[in-house]
């Protein structure tokens, strides 16, 4: 089930998903489901490299704005964040839950900092087992949002993660990237703090992108814990095509052909600041090849890989 575009004309622009590299698949799955309490909503393979898992975590349905995905590679070298990359990926939790989460991280041995205010909200920064930079942002509105929080009992529903808050991109300068956010994705400037400028798209989950302009700074090295790309939402193919037209026309950027990712349809482009961006359609969503109750339980393959299932299952590392 995917969220319908709003009927009242209110902007619902925001992130669709974030995709990163990780180390061993089982350790990644344990951290995101058992420590953070996200739902594994899809277990598939990298369509471009079927020897590697592609794991999707999100809310109960894997709604756009809640989906963090990984390509796990055992013994992958760690990445190092640099310019032209996503520096931090932040989730939203109820504001009153920040204390509960701090306690949980202490108890479970998760590397974290003391909560600090950022743009007026308490932020609890932490790292996953691969060193990926993450944060929980305490949002007052998260307590009263319409979608019920996913819980399997690991994290009580009242404290559960409610999708993304947003991402922070590390850039040399903010202007060229900001132009894409405002002109193509319908975001608007929502605040400045030190080197950071925040842009808001209006979506409840994943509605914020913060640009951190640091001037000359080393480039990163992609590896375990690095974000590979971030995807923005398009309500449907027509909305995606309109965005592509803005990108290739006024902004003069090169964009890939549309690719069928089974659960959404995607185009990719390198934004002027160096970050790989994707535009993904809200539909058809994750219940297209298994029931909503059984999401994430079985290895799912697209039709073109199904004939090779036995060999693929043989090569994939154990996840159970
Ligand atoms: Zn993607």
mmCIF file of N, CA and C and ligand atoms in Angstrom, residues 17-19 54 56 69 229-231 261 264 266 268 278 280, ligand 1:
data_model
loop_
_atom_site.group_PDB
_atom_site.id
_atom_site.type_symbol
_atom_site.label_atom_id
_atom_site.label_comp_id
_atom_site.label_asym_id
_atom_site.label_seq_id
_atom_site.Cartn_x
_atom_site.Cartn_y
_atom_site.Cartn_z
ATOM 1 N N UNK A 17 13.577 7.062 -0.189
ATOM 2 C CA UNK A 17 14.425 6.125 0.558
ATOM 3 C C UNK A 17 15.865 6.603 0.569
ATOM 4 N N UNK A 18 16.664 5.963 1.411
ATOM 5 C CA UNK A 18 18.106 6.194 1.484
ATOM 6 C C UNK A 18 18.760 4.829 1.329
ATOM 7 N N UNK A 19 19.812 4.740 0.495
ATOM 8 C CA UNK A 19 20.485 3.460 0.254
ATOM 9 C C UNK A 19 21.962 3.564 0.618
ATOM 10 N N UNK A 54 19.923 -7.176 -1.055
ATOM 11 C CA UNK A 54 19.433 -5.810 -0.918
ATOM 12 C C UNK A 54 18.342 -5.882 0.143
ATOM 13 N N UNK A 56 15.683 -4.026 2.776
ATOM 14 C CA UNK A 56 14.904 -2.797 2.943
ATOM 15 C C UNK A 56 14.274 -2.791 4.328
ATOM 16 N N UNK A 69 17.687 1.324 2.956
ATOM 17 C CA UNK A 69 18.073 0.071 2.302
ATOM 18 C C UNK A 69 19.589 -0.101 2.337
ATOM 19 N N UNK A 229 23.215 6.568 -2.235
ATOM 20 C CA UNK A 229 22.371 7.591 -2.869
ATOM 21 C C UNK A 229 21.153 7.865 -2.006
ATOM 22 N N UNK A 230 20.498 8.986 -2.282
ATOM 23 C CA UNK A 230 19.224 9.283 -1.632
ATOM 24 C C UNK A 230 18.180 9.447 -2.724
ATOM 25 N N UNK A 231 16.962 8.991 -2.428
ATOM 26 C CA UNK A 231 15.880 9.039 -3.417
ATOM 27 C C UNK A 231 14.777 9.972 -2.935
ATOM 28 N N UNK A 261 12.421 -0.902 -10.608
ATOM 29 C CA UNK A 261 12.983 -1.462 -9.382
ATOM 30 C C UNK A 261 11.973 -2.337 -8.648
ATOM 31 N N UNK A 264 9.177 0.276 -7.065
ATOM 32 C CA UNK A 264 9.058 1.662 -7.520
ATOM 33 C C UNK A 264 9.815 1.765 -8.833
ATOM 34 N N UNK A 266 12.464 4.206 -11.113
ATOM 35 C CA UNK A 266 13.489 5.169 -10.727
ATOM 36 C C UNK A 266 14.254 5.760 -11.887
ATOM 37 N N UNK A 268 17.979 8.264 -12.097
ATOM 38 C CA UNK A 268 19.112 8.652 -11.267
ATOM 39 C C UNK A 268 19.858 9.804 -11.938
ATOM 40 N N UNK A 278 18.211 10.101 -6.720
ATOM 41 C CA UNK A 278 17.270 9.254 -7.449
ATOM 42 C C UNK A 278 15.893 9.883 -7.288
ATOM 43 N N UNK A 280 12.120 8.370 -7.205
ATOM 44 C CA UNK A 280 11.413 7.086 -7.170
ATOM 45 C C UNK A 280 9.911 7.325 -7.036
HETATM 46 ZN ZN1 LIG B 1 17.516 3.801 -4.616
#
